[in-house]
N, CA, C and O atoms as a MOPAC input file, in Angstrom:
PM7 MOZYME 1SCF
protein

 N    145.93800 1   200.32900 1   138.59300 1
 C    146.83600 1   200.35600 1   139.76000 1
 C    146.15400 1   199.74500 1   140.94900 1
 O    144.93600 1   199.84600 1   141.09500 1
 N    146.92600 1   199.11400 1   141.79900 1
 C    146.43200 1   198.55400 1   143.05700 1
 C    146.83000 1   199.48600 1   144.14700 1
 O    147.98700 1   199.89200 1   144.25700 1
 N    145.83000 1   199.83400 1   144.98100 1
 C    146.10700 1   200.82300 1   146.02200 1
 C    146.19200 1   200.08600 1   147.35400 1
 O    145.32200 1   199.28600 1   147.69700 1
 N    147.26400 1   200.37400 1   148.10100 1
 C    147.47700 1   199.76100 1   149.42300 1
 C    146.73200 1   200.58300 1   150.43700 1
 O    146.94300 1   201.78600 1   150.58500 1
 N    145.82400 1   199.87300 1   151.15100 1
 C    144.97900 1   200.64500 1   152.14500 1
 C    145.71500 1   200.80700 1   153.49300 1
 O    145.44700 1   201.74100 1   154.24900 1
 N    146.63800 1   199.88400 1   153.77300 1
 C    147.35800 1   200.03000 1   155.02200 1
 C    148.65500 1   199.32900 1   154.96600 1
 O    148.82400 1   198.40500 1   154.17000 1
 N    149.61500 1   199.73900 1   155.80700 1
 C    150.89700 1   199.16800 1   155.81000 1
 C    151.39700 1   199.16800 1   157.27900 1
 O    151.52700 1   200.22300 1   157.89900 1
 N    151.66000 1   198.01000 1   157.79300 1
 C    152.06200 1   197.91500 1   159.20600 1
 C    153.32800 1   197.02100 1   159.30400 1
 O    153.37800 1   195.93300 1   158.73100 1
 N    154.30200 1   197.49000 1   160.01400 1
 C    155.52000 1   196.71200 1   160.24500 1
 C    155.22700 1   195.63600 1   161.26400 1
 O    154.48800 1   195.86200 1   162.22200 1
 N    155.81700 1   194.43800 1   161.05600 1
 C    155.61600 1   193.33500 1   161.96100 1
 C    156.95500 1   192.75500 1   162.39100 1
 O    157.98500 1   193.38600 1   162.15300 1
 N    156.98500 1   191.61000 1   162.99700 1
 C    158.20200 1   191.04500 1   163.44300 1
 C    159.08100 1   190.46900 1   162.32400 1
 O    158.60300 1   190.22400 1   161.21600 1
 N    160.33800 1   190.25900 1   162.61600 1
 C    161.25600 1   189.58600 1   161.70900 1
 C    161.37100 1   190.36200 1   160.36500 1
 O    161.45300 1   189.75200 1   159.29900 1
 N    161.37600 1   191.65900 1   160.43400 1
 C    161.55500 1   192.46800 1   159.19100 1
 C    160.52600 1   192.13600 1   158.10500 1
 O    160.80600 1   192.21400 1   156.90800 1
 N    159.38700 1   191.78300 1   158.54200 1
 C    158.29400 1   191.56200 1   157.54000 1
 C    157.23800 1   192.59800 1   157.67600 1
 O    157.20200 1   193.32100 1   158.67200 1
 N    156.39600 1   192.69200 1   156.72800 1
 C    155.34800 1   193.68900 1   156.74800 1
 C    154.07900 1   193.06200 1   156.22400 1
 O    154.10400 1   192.12200 1   155.43000 1
 N    152.99200 1   193.59200 1   156.67700 1
 C    151.65800 1   193.09800 1   156.21300 1
 C    151.02400 1   194.19800 1   155.37700 1
 O    150.86700 1   195.33300 1   155.82900 1
 N    150.67200 1   193.84900 1   154.17600 1
 C    150.02600 1   194.75200 1   153.25600 1
 C    148.57000 1   194.35000 1   153.09000 1
 O    148.30400 1   193.22300 1   152.67300 1
 N    147.61600 1   195.22300 1   153.39900 1
 C    146.28000 1   194.95000 1   153.19500 1
 C    145.80500 1   195.65500 1   151.96300 1
 O    145.79600 1   196.88500 1   151.91400 1
 N    145.39200 1   194.87000 1   150.91900 1
 C    145.09000 1   195.44200 1   149.61200 1
 C    143.60400 1   195.55600 1   149.39500 1
 O    142.86600 1   194.61500 1   149.68900 1
 N    143.16600 1   196.62900 1   148.91300 1
 C    141.83000 1   196.82700 1   148.58300 1
 C    141.64700 1   197.23800 1   147.09900 1
 O    142.02600 1   198.34800 1   146.72500 1
 N    141.09000 1   196.38400 1   146.28100 1
 C    140.96700 1   196.66000 1   144.85100 1
 C    139.59300 1   196.28200 1   144.36600 1
 O    139.22800 1   195.10800 1   144.29600 1
 N    138.83900 1   197.31500 1   144.03200 1
 C    137.42800 1   197.04800 1   143.59400 1
 C    137.39400 1   196.25500 1   142.33700 1
 O    136.50000 1   195.41900 1   142.20400 1
 N    138.27100 1   196.43100 1   141.40900 1
 C    138.17200 1   195.79900 1   140.11200 1
 C    138.89500 1   194.38800 1   140.12600 1
 O    138.83700 1   193.63000 1   139.15800 1
 N    139.54400 1   194.10900 1   141.23000 1
 C    140.28500 1   192.83500 1   141.31800 1
 C    139.89900 1   192.09300 1   142.70100 1
 O    140.70600 1   192.02800 1   143.62700 1
 N    138.66300 1   191.56500 1   142.76400 1
 C    138.23500 1   190.96500 1   144.01000 1
 C    139.07200 1   189.78200 1   144.46000 1
 O    139.04500 1   189.43900 1   145.64200 1
 N    139.80800 1   189.15100 1   143.57000 1
 C    140.68400 1   188.00600 1   143.98300 1
 C    141.84700 1   188.52700 1   144.81700 1
 O    142.41700 1   187.78700 1   145.61900 1
 N    142.19800 1   189.77700 1   144.63500 1
 C    143.32500 1   190.32000 1   145.40200 1
 C    142.88700 1   191.11800 1   146.62000 1
 O    143.59900 1   191.23000 1   147.61800 1
 N    141.68400 1   191.66800 1   146.49400 1
 C    141.18500 1   192.62700 1   147.56500 1
 C    141.22900 1   192.03100 1   148.92800 1
 O    140.86600 1   190.86900 1   149.11100 1
 N    141.66000 1   192.78400 1   149.88100 1
 C    141.64600 1   192.45100 1   151.29300 1
 C    142.40400 1   191.25300 1   151.73000 1
 O    142.17600 1   190.71600 1   152.81400 1
 N    143.35100 1   190.80800 1   150.85300 1
 C    144.23700 1   189.73600 1   151.26800 1
 C    145.48300 1   190.32200 1   151.90700 1
 O    145.87600 1   191.46700 1   151.68400 1
 N    146.08100 1   189.44800 1   152.72400 1
 C    147.30600 1   189.89500 1   153.42100 1
 C    148.49600 1   189.50200 1   152.55900 1
 O    148.57300 1   188.35100 1   152.13000 1
 N    149.39200 1   190.37600 1   152.29800 1
 C    150.59600 1   190.10900 1   151.54700 1
 C    151.82800 1   190.34000 1   152.41500 1
 O    151.98900 1   191.39600 1   153.02700 1
 N    152.67000 1   189.35600 1   152.45300 1
 C    153.88100 1   189.39400 1   153.27100 1
 C    155.06100 1   189.49500 1   152.40700 1
 O    155.13000 1   188.83200 1   151.37200 1
 N    156.03800 1   190.33100 1   152.80100 1
 C    157.28600 1   190.38000 1   152.11700 1
 C    158.39300 1   190.83300 1   153.04300 1
 O    158.14500 1   191.46500 1   154.07000 1
 N    159.59200 1   190.51000 1   152.67900 1
 C    160.73500 1   190.77000 1   153.54500 1
 C    161.21300 1   192.19700 1   153.37000 1
 O    161.58100 1   192.58300 1   152.26100 1
 N    161.22100 1   193.00200 1   154.44300 1
 C    161.60600 1   194.41300 1   154.32000 1
 C    163.05100 1   194.60800 1   154.09100 1
 O    163.49100 1   195.74400 1   153.91900 1
 N    163.87700 1   193.48800 1   154.07700 1
 C    165.28800 1   193.61900 1   153.70300 1
 C    165.35500 1   193.99000 1   152.22800 1
 O    166.37200 1   194.52400 1   151.78600 1
 N    164.30800 1   193.72800 1   151.45300 1
 C    164.20200 1   194.18700 1   150.08400 1
 C    163.40200 1   195.47200 1   150.16700 1
 O    162.40000 1   195.54500 1   150.87900 1
 N    163.84000 1   196.47000 1   149.45000 1
 C    163.26100 1   197.75500 1   149.56700 1
 C    161.81000 1   197.74000 1   149.12500 1
 O    161.51900 1   197.48800 1   147.95500 1
 N    160.90500 1   198.00600 1   150.04100 1
 C    159.46700 1   197.93700 1   149.61200 1
 C    159.07900 1   199.03300 1   148.59100 1
 O    158.04000 1   198.97200 1   147.93500 1
 N    159.95900 1   200.01800 1   148.50000 1
 C    159.70100 1   201.06400 1   147.50300 1
 C    159.74000 1   200.57700 1   146.06400 1
 O    159.21700 1   201.23600 1   145.16600 1
 N    160.36000 1   199.42200 1   145.84500 1
 C    160.41800 1   198.91500 1   144.47400 1
 C    159.01700 1   198.44100 1   144.03700 1
 O    158.72000 1   198.36800 1   142.84400 1
 N    158.17200 1   198.12400 1   145.02100 1
 C    156.83900 1   197.69000 1   144.70400 1
 C    155.79800 1   198.80100 1   145.03100 1
 O    154.81200 1   198.97400 1   144.31500 1
 N    156.04600 1   199.52200 1   146.10100 1
 C    155.07800 1   200.48900 1   146.62000 1
 C    155.65600 1   201.86700 1   146.65900 1
 O    156.82300 1   202.03700 1   147.00900 1
 N    154.86100 1   202.87500 1   146.30300 1
 C    155.31200 1   204.26200 1   146.44700 1
 C    155.14200 1   204.64300 1   147.87800 1
 O    154.16200 1   205.27900 1   148.26500 1
 N    156.09100 1   204.25300 1   148.64700 1
 C    155.99500 1   204.51200 1   150.12300 1
 C    156.19700 1   205.92900 1   150.45800 1
 O    157.16900 1   206.53300 1   150.00600 1
 N    155.35300 1   206.48200 1   151.20800 1
 C    155.43700 1   207.89800 1   151.65500 1
 C    155.42000 1   207.85700 1   153.20800 1
 O    154.34200 1   207.73900 1   153.79100 1
 N    156.56300 1   207.94900 1   153.87500 1
 C    156.61500 1   207.82400 1   155.32900 1
 C    155.80900 1   208.88100 1   156.06500 1
 O    155.41500 1   208.70200 1   157.21800 1
 N    155.57400 1   209.98800 1   155.36800 1
 C    154.87500 1   211.04500 1   156.01900 1
 C    153.30400 1   210.80900 1   155.96100 1
 O    152.52200 1   211.53500 1   156.57500 1
 N    152.91100 1   209.74900 1   155.18400 1
 C    151.49700 1   209.44500 1   155.09400 1
 C    151.31200 1   207.96200 1   155.41300 1
 O    150.59400 1   207.24800 1   154.71300 1
 N    151.97000 1   207.51500 1   156.47500 1
 C    151.80300 1   206.14900 1   156.96500 1
 C    152.10700 1   205.09000 1   155.90000 1
 O    151.51500 1   204.01100 1   155.88400 1
 N    152.99500 1   205.41200 1   155.06100 1
 C    153.50900 1   204.44600 1   154.01900 1
 C    152.38400 1   203.96100 1   153.14800 1
 O    152.37600 1   202.79600 1   152.75000 1
 N    151.45700 1   204.79200 1   152.84400 1
 C    150.40800 1   204.39700 1   151.92300 1
 C    150.99200 1   204.51400 1   150.49200 1
 O    151.61100 1   205.52300 1   150.15400 1
 N    150.78800 1   203.47600 1   149.66400 1
 C    151.35100 1   203.50700 1   148.32400 1
 C    150.51300 1   202.77200 1   147.33400 1
 O    149.33300 1   202.49800 1   147.55500 1
 N    151.15800 1   202.45000 1   146.21400 1
 C    150.47700 1   201.70900 1   145.16300 1
 C    151.49000 1   200.83200 1   144.44900 1
 O    152.69500 1   201.06900 1   144.52500 1
 N    150.99100 1   199.81600 1   143.75500 1
 C    151.83200 1   198.94900 1   142.98200 1
 C    151.05700 1   198.28800 1   141.85200 1
 O    149.82700 1   198.32000 1   141.85500 1
 N    151.71700 1   197.71600 1   140.92700 1
 C    151.04200 1   197.13200 1   139.85000 1
 C    150.42100 1   195.78200 1   140.26500 1
 O    150.90900 1   195.17700 1   141.21900 1
 N    149.40400 1   195.30400 1   139.61500 1
 C    148.78300 1   194.04400 1   139.91200 1
 C    149.72400 1   192.88500 1   139.84300 1
 O    149.70600 1   192.05900 1   140.75600 1
 N    150.57700 1   192.75200 1   138.79500 1
 C    151.53400 1   191.67200 1   138.76700 1
 C    152.49600 1   191.63600 1   139.97600 1
 O    152.82400 1   190.56800 1   140.49300 1
 N    152.93000 1   192.81600 1   140.40500 1
 C    153.80400 1   192.82300 1   141.50800 1
 C    153.16200 1   192.27700 1   142.80500 1
 O    153.81500 1   191.64500 1   143.63500 1
 N    151.85600 1   192.55300 1   142.93200 1
 C    151.14100 1   192.09600 1   144.11800 1
 C    150.79800 1   190.61600 1   143.97900 1
 O    150.89100 1   189.87500 1   144.95800 1
 N    150.40100 1   190.16400 1   142.78500 1
 C    149.97200 1   188.76300 1   142.66700 1
 C    151.19900 1   187.88800 1   142.84700 1
 O    151.03900 1   186.75800 1   143.30900 1
 N    152.38400 1   188.30700 1   142.52900 1
 C    153.54000 1   187.51400 1   142.76400 1
 C    153.82000 1   187.31900 1   144.23500 1
 O    154.56800 1   186.41200 1   144.59900 1
 N    153.23900 1   188.14700 1   145.09700 1
 C    153.43200 1   188.00600 1   146.54100 1
 C    152.35400 1   187.18100 1   147.19000 1
 O    152.49600 1   186.81000 1   148.35500 1
 N    151.28700 1   186.87700 1   146.49500 1
 C    150.20100 1   186.10100 1   147.10500 1
 C    150.55300 1   184.68000 1   147.32400 1
 O    149.73400 1   183.91200 1   147.82900 1

């Protein structure tokens, strides 16, 4: 699993995902942008009570790079 270290809302209904993955250095610490008009919960287990920290599969993230 890929763990999202932070989730911040930005302008134009976009979000920045900072990914930290020890076993996948090609993905780690890259910024991933996606349109929030698509439910981010389909990729990330968003928990609004915990600052939207979640997780997603590697393929789901690499498709966003």
